[in-house]
XYZ file of C-alpha atoms in Angstrom:
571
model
C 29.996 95.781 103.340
C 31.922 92.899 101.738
C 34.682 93.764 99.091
C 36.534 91.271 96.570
C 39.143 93.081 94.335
C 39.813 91.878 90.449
C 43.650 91.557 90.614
C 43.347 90.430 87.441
C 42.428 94.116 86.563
C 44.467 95.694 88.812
C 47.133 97.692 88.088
C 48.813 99.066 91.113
C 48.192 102.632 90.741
C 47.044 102.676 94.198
C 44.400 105.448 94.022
C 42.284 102.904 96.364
C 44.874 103.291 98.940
C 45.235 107.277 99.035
C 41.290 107.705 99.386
C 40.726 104.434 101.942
C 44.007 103.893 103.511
C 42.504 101.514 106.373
C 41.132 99.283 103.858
C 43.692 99.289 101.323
C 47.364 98.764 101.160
C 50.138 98.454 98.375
C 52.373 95.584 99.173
C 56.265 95.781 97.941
C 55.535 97.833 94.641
C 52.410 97.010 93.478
C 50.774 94.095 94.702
C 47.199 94.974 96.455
C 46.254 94.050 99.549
C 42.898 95.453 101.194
C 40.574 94.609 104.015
C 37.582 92.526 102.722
C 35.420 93.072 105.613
C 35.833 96.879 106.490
C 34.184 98.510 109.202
C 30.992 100.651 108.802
C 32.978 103.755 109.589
C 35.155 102.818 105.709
C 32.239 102.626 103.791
C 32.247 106.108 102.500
C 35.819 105.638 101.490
C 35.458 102.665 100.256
C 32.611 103.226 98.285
C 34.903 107.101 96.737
C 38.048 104.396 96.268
C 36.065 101.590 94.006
C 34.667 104.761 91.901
C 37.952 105.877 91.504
C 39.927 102.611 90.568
C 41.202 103.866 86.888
C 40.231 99.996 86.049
C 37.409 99.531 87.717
C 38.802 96.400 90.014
C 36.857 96.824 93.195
C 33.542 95.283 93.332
C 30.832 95.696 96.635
C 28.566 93.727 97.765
C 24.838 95.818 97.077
C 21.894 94.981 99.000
C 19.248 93.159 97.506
C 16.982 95.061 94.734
C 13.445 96.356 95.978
C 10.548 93.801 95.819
C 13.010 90.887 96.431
C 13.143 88.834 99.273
C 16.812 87.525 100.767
C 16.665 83.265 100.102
C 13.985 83.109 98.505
C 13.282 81.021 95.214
C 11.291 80.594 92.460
C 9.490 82.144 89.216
C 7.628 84.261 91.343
C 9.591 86.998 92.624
C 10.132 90.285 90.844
C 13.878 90.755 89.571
C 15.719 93.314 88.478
C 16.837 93.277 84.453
C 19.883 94.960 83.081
C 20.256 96.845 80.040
C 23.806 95.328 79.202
C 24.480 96.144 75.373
C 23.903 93.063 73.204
C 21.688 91.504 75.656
C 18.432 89.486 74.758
C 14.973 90.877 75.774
C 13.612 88.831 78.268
C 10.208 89.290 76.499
C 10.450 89.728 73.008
C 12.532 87.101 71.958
C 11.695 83.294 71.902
C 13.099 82.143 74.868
C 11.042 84.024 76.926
C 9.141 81.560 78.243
C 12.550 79.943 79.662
C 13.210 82.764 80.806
C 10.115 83.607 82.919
C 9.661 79.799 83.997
C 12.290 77.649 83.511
C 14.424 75.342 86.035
C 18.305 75.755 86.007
C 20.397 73.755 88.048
C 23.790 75.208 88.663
C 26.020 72.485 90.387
C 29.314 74.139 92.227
C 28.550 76.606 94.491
C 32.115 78.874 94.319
C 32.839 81.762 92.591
C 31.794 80.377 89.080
C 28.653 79.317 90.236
C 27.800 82.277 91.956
C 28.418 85.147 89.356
C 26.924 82.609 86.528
C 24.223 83.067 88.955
C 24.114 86.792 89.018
C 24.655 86.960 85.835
C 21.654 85.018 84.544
C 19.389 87.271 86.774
C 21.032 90.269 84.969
C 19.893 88.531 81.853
C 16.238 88.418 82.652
C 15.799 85.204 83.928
C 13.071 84.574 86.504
C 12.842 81.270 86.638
C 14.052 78.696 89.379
C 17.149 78.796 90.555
C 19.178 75.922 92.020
C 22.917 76.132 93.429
C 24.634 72.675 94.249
C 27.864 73.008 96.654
C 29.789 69.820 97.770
C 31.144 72.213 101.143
C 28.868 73.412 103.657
C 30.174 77.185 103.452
C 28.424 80.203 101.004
C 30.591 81.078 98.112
C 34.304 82.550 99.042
C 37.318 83.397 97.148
C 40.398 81.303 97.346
C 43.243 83.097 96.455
C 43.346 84.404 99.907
C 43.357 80.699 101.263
C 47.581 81.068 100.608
C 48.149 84.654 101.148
C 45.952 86.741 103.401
C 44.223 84.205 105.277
C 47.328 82.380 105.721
C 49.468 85.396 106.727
C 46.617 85.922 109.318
C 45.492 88.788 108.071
C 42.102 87.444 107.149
C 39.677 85.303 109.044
C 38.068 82.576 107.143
C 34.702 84.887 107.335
C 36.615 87.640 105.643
C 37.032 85.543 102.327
C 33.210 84.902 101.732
C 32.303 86.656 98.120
C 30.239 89.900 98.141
C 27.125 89.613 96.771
C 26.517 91.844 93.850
C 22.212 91.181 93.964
C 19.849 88.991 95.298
C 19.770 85.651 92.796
C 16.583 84.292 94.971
C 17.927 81.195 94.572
C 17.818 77.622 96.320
C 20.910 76.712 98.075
C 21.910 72.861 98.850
C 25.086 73.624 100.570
C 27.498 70.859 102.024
C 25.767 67.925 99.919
C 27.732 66.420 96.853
C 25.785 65.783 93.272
C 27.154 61.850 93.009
C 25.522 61.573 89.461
C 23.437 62.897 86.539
C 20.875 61.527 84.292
C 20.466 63.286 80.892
C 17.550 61.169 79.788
C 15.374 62.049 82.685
C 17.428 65.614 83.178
C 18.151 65.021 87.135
C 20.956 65.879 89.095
C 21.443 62.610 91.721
C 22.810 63.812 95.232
C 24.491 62.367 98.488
C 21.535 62.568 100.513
C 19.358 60.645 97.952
C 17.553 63.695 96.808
C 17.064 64.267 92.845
C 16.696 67.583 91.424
C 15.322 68.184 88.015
C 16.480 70.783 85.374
C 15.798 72.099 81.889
C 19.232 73.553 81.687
C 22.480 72.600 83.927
C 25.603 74.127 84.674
C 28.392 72.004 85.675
C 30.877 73.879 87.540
C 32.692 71.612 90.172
C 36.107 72.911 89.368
C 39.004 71.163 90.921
C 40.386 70.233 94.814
C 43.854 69.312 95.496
C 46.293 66.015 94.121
C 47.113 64.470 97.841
C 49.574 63.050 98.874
C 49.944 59.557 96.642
C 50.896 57.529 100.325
C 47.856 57.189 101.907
C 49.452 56.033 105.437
C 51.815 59.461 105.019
C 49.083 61.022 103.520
C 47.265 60.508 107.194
C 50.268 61.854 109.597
C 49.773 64.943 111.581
C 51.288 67.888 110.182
C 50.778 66.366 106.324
C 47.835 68.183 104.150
C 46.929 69.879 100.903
C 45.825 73.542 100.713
C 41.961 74.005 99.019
C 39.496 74.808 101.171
C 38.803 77.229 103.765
C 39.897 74.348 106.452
C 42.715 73.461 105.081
C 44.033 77.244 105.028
C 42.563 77.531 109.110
C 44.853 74.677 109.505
C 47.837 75.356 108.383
C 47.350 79.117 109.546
C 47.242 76.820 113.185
C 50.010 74.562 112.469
C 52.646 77.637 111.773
C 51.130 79.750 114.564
C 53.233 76.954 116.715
C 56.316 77.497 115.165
C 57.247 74.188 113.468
C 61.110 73.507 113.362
C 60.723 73.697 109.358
C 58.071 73.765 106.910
C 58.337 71.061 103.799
C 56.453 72.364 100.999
C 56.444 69.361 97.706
C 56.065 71.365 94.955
C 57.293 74.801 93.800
C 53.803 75.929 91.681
C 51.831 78.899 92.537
C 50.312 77.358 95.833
C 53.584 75.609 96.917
C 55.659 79.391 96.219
C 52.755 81.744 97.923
C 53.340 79.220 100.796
C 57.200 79.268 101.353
C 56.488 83.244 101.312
C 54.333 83.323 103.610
C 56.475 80.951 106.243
C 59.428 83.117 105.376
C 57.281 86.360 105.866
C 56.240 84.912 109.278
C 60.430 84.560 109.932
C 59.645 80.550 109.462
C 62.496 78.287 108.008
C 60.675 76.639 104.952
C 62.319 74.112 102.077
C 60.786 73.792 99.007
C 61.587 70.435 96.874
C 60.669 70.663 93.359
C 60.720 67.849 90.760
C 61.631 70.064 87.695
C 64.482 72.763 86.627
C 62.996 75.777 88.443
C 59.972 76.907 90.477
C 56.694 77.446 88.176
C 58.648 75.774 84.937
C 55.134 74.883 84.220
C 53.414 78.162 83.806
C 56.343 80.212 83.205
C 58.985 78.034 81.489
C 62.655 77.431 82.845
C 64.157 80.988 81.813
C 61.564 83.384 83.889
C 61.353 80.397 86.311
C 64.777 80.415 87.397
C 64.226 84.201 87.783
C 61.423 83.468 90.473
C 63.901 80.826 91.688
C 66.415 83.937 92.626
C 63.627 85.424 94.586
C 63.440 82.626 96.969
C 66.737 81.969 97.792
C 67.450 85.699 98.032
C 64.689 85.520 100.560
C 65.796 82.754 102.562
C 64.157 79.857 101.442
C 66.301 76.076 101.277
C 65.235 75.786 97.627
C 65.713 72.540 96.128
C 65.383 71.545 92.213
C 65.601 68.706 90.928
C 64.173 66.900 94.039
C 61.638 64.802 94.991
C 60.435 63.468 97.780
C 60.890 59.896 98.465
C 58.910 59.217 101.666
C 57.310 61.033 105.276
C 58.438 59.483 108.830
C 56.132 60.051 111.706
C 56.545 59.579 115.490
C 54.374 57.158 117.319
C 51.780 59.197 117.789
C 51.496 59.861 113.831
C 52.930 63.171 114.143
C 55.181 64.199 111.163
C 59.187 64.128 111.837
C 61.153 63.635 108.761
C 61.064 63.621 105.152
C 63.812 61.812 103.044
C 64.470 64.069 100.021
C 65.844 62.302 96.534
C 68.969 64.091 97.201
C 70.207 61.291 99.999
C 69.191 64.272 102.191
C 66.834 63.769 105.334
C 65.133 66.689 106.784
C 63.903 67.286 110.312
C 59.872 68.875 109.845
C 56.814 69.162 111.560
C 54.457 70.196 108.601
C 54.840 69.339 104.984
C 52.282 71.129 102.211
C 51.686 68.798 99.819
C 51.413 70.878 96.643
C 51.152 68.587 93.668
C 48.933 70.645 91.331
C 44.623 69.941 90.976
C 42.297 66.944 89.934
C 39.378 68.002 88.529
C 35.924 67.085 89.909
C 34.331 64.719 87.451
C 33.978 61.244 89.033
C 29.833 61.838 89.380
C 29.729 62.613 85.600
C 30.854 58.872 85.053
C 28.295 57.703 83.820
C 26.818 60.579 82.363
C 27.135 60.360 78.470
C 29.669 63.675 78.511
C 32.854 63.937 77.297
C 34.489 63.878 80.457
C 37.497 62.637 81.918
C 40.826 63.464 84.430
C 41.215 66.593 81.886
C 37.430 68.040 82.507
C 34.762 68.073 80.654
C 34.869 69.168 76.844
C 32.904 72.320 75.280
C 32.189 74.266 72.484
C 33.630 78.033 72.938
C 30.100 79.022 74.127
C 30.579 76.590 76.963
C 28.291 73.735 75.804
C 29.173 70.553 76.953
C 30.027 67.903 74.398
C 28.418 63.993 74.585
C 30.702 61.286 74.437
C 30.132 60.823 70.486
C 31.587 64.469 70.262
C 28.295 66.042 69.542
C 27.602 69.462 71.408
C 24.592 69.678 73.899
C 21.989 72.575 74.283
C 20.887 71.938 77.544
C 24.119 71.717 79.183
C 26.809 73.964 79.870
C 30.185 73.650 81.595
C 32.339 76.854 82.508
C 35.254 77.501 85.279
C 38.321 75.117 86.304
C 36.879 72.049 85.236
C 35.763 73.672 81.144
C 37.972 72.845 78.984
C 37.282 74.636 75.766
C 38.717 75.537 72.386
C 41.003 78.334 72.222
C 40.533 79.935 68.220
C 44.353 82.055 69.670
C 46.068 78.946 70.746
C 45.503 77.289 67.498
C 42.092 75.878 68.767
C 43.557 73.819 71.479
C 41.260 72.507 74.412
C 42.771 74.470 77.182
C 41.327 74.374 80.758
C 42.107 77.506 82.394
C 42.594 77.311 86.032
C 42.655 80.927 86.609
C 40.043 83.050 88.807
C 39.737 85.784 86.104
C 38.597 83.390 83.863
C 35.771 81.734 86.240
C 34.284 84.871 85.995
C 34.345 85.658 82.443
C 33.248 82.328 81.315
C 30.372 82.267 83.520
C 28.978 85.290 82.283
C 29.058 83.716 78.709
C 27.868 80.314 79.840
C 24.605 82.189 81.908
C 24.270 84.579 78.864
C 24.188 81.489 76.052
C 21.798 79.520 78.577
C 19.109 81.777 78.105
C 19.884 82.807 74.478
C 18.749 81.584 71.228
C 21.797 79.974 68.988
C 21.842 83.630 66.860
C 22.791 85.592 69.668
C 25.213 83.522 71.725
C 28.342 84.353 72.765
C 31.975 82.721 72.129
C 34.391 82.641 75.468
C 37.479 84.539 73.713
C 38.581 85.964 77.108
C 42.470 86.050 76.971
C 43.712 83.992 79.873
C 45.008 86.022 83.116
C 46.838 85.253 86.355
C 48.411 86.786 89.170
C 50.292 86.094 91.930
C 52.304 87.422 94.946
C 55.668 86.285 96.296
C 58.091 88.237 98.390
C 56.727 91.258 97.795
C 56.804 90.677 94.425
C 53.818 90.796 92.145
C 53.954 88.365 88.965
C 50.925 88.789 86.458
C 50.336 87.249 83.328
C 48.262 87.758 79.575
C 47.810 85.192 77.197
C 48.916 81.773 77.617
C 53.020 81.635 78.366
C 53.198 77.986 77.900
C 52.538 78.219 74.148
C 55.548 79.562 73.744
C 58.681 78.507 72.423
C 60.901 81.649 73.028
C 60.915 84.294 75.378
C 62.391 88.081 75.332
C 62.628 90.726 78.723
C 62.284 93.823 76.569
C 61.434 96.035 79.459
C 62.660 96.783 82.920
C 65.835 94.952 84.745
C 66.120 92.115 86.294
C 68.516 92.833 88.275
C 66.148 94.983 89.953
C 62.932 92.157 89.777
C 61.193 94.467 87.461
C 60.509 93.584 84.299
C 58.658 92.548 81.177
C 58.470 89.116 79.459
C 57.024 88.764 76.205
C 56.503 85.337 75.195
C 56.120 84.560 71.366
C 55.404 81.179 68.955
C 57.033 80.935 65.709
C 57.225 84.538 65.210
C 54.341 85.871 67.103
C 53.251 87.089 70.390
C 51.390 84.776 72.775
C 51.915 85.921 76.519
C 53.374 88.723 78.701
C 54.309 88.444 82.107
C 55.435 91.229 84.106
C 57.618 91.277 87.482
C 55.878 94.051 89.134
C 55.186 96.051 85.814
C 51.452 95.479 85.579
C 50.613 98.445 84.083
C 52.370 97.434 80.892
C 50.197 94.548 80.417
C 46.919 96.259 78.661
C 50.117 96.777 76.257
C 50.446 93.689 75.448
C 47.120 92.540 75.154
C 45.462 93.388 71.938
C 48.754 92.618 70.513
C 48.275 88.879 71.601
C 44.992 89.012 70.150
C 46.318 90.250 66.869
C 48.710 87.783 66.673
C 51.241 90.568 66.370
C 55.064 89.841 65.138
C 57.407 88.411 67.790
C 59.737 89.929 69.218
C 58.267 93.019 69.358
C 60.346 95.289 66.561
C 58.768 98.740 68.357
C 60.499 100.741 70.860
C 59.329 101.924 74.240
C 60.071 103.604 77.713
C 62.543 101.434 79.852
C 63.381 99.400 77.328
C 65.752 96.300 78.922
C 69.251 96.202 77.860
C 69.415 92.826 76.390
C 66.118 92.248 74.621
C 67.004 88.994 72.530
C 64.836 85.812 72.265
C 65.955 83.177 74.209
C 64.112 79.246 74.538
C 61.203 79.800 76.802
C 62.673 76.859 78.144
C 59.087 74.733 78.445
C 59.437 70.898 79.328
C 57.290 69.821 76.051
C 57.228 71.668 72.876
C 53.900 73.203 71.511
C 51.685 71.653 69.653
C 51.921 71.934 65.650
C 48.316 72.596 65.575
C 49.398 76.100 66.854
C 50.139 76.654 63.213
C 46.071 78.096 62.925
C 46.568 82.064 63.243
C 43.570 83.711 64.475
C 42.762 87.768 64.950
C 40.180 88.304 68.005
C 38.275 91.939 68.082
C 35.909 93.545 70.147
C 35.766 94.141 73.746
C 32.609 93.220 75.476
C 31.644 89.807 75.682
C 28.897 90.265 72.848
C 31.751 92.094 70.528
C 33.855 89.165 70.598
C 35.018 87.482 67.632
C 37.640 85.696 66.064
C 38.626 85.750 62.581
C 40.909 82.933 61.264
C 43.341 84.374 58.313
C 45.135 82.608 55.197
C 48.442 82.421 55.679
C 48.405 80.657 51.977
C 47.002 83.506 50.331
C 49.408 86.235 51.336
C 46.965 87.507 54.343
C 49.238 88.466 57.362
C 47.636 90.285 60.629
C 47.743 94.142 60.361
C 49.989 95.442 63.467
C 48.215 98.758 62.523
C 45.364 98.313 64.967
C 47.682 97.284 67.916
C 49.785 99.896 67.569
C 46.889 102.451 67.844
C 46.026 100.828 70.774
C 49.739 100.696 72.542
C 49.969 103.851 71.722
C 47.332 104.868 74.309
C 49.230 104.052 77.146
C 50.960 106.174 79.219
C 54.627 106.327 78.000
C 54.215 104.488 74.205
C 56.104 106.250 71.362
């Protein structure tokens, strides 16, 4: 049995780890961590624990449906259809045909790729099936790359993605697509191969910004962490007990890191460039809060600094770094954690609107050409999508979060197979989570829209709290310091573009509740200005309705309220 938890979804109320205790654990206060690779012996308690979840976070990998065959391909096999509400009939409707005998080509074989996958067999579609992966390995999740796996608590098998069907597809693992031909409809790859489509999805997402010196770049004890090797690595290089760990750059990679050298009793310095750790996602005011967390758990954190260069021994083994600061530092393994570049280099020549910022879409994930006209036949979703966002003041935002892999590959696989009537727009409202020092930070919306921030729940003091960001006098983000169950809160009221601050009052309310800057290096965009209501819950509910400002029309708090007042605790 293979399990992969939503922590997007989850909310900490740990009835996983009453009914499966071996499998699942509650970290600190709430953060979840759970075995994804449990014995036979758990699989009774595992399967009583995902029924159970009050969110429904835990998904299992299911054998594959009756009359299928495990690796197989092709239009020929029998598959199993759901009954999802809103969902075209494979039959009835036009693109049937497509459906029963088409060719789609799905290049990036992670966990976009894979549940655009499944979800395109859930949508009827029989045809052939192709999966393109640059690494050699089956789908796995990566947020365990710099926790679990790191921690040694995983082994790289443990991170492989369950398997929710059989997609009968055709898997080119560990060969990269170099280039693609729209005319002729053929994806070009490494080992000189071609493969034809009728529809494509381009899903490459992202690997890691190295280390700009190449020669420093090479030294022993100097990588990036992406990829299950990298994370095997670096699990091997502090399994020897370096003197100190160097980590360059204090974003979410570069702080799960330091917490995991300080959680193995390992002296760690973090150098970051800007005011506070995760100033990008966070801003400078809840930044400096995560700031407090490191130094109150032992880490030699350092703002403000860069570093200026990486000395090696003669054998090329890592010794020093020289810090901005006039400081030099004695290390044997430096994490270079300098943020993503997105995969796009073998879209070059392609005719798309590509470039180091992704590749450009509609809001039902089709790709844009380079004249700024939208394709049909291809479709982009994951880290490398970047999309209008109708709540951000239709921004192109490319969300790098694994919440939203999944959500836009569901509309990307349903809109493939779908006539223009009954396609989907990606209004998902953009999640992340993370763990640090027993903490766990989780975010709604998008908090660097903002330009103010208030705590109006919980204490600091205490690392438990409630940000809610808001832009020019309305909400845009949450982010909660081990206080996830408050998000759903917050929620519709982002997507209601409720009143900021929040003017209501609620259980543990903080004691200083005032706006304060957000404290973001640039200041939002003006084209922010667009105010946009979203409704509707499942993916074929979802729409957005823009309002007039001009002519009096305001957003209704009404229907957020009645929500908010659901939950547990709300006036």
């Amino acid at each position: 049995m293979r399990i992969v938890v939503d922590l997007t979804k989850c909310q900490g109320y740990a009835q996983c780890a009453f009914l499966a205790p071996d499998v699942f654990t509650i970290q600190g206060d709430e953060a979840l961590t759970y075995d994804p690779d449990p014995d036979d012996a758990q699989g009774t308690k595992v399967r009583r624990a995902a029924a159970a979840c009050p969110v429904q976070a835990i998904r299992l990998e299911q054998p594959p449906a009756p009359g299928t065959l495990d690796g197989q391909s092709g239009p020929d096999m029998a598959y199993q259809t759901s009954t999802r509400p809103g969902m075209s009939d494979p039959v009835l409707n036009n693109g049937g045909a497509f459906k029963k005998t088409g060719r789609i080509v799905i290049v990036g074989a992670s966990l976009t790729g894979l549940h655009a996958a499944e979800a395109l067999r859930e949508e009827g579609f029989t045809g052939s099936l192709t999966l393109i992966g640059e690494e050699p390995h089956e789908p796995y999740d990566r947020p365990p790359l710099s926790k679990q796996l790191l921690a040694g608590a995983f082994r790289s098998a443990d991170t492989s993605l369950p398997q929710r069907r059989d997609i009968g597809a055709t898997w080119r693992l560990g060969v990269a697509a170099t280039s693609l031909n729209l005319a002729t409809k053929q994806v070009q790859l490494a080992d000189g191969n071609r493969i034809g489509f009728d529809k494509l999805l381009i899903a490459t997402g992202l690997r890691s910004r190295p280390w700009p010196n190449t020669a420093e770049a090479a030294l022993a004890g100097v990588l990036t962490l992406r990829t299950q090797e990298d994370s095997a690595t670096l699990r091997h290089l502090l399994a020897g007990h370096p003197r100190r760990v160097l980590v360059i750059g204090a974003g979410f990679i570069g702080c799960e890191v330091a917490s995991v050298c300080r959680e193995l009793g390992l002296q760690v310095t973090v150098a970051e460039a800007g005011p506070a750790p995760l100033v990008a996602a966070l801003g400078g005011t809840i930044g400096a809060i995560a700031g407090e967390l490191q130094l109150e758990n032992g880490v030699d954190l350092r703002c403000g600094v860069r570093v200026t260069s990486l000395e090696g021994d003669a054998t090329g083994q890592l010794r020093r770094a020289v810090l901005s600061d006039g400081t030099t530092l004695e290390v044997d393994v430096a994490v270079a954690a300098l943020g993503s570049v997105r995969n796009v280099e073998w879209l070059a020549d392609s005719g798309l609107a590509c470039g180091v910022w992704g590749v450009a879409c509609d809001a039902g994930c089709r790709a844009f050409d380079a004249n700024g006209l939208v394709t049909d036949d291809v479709f982009v979703a994951g880290d490398i999508a970047r999309a209008p966002q109708p709540m951000y003041g239709y921004q192109y935002l490319a969300v790098e979060h694994w919440g939203n892999a999944i959500s836009q590959a569901e509309v990307a696989a349903h809109n493939m197979v779908s006539q223009e009537t009954e396609r989907w727009p990606h209004l998902a409202v953009p999640k992340f989570w993370s763990v640090q020092f027993g903490t766990e930070i989780k975010s709604v919306g998008v908090p660097s829209a903002a330009d103010e921030v208030a705590i109006v729940q919980g204490s600091v003091a205490q690392r438990r709290f409630l940000a809610v960001y808001g832009y020019k006098g309305r909400i845009v983000a949450a982010v909660a310091f081990n206080q996830n169950k408050w998000l759903d809160f917050y929620e519709p009221l982002i997507e209601q573009a409720a009143p900021f601050p929040p003017a209501f009052h609620h259980v543990d309310e903080a004691t200083h509740a005032d706006p304060v800057p957000a404290g973001f290096k640039a200041a939002p965009s003006p084209t922010q200005d667009a105010t946009v209501v979203v409704t509707g819950h499942d993916p074929n509910e979802r729409r957005a309705r823009l309002t007039n400002p001009a002519a009096g029309e305001t957003p209704s708090r009404r229907p957020a309220e009645s929500a908010a007042r659901t939950k547990e605790g709300s006036p």
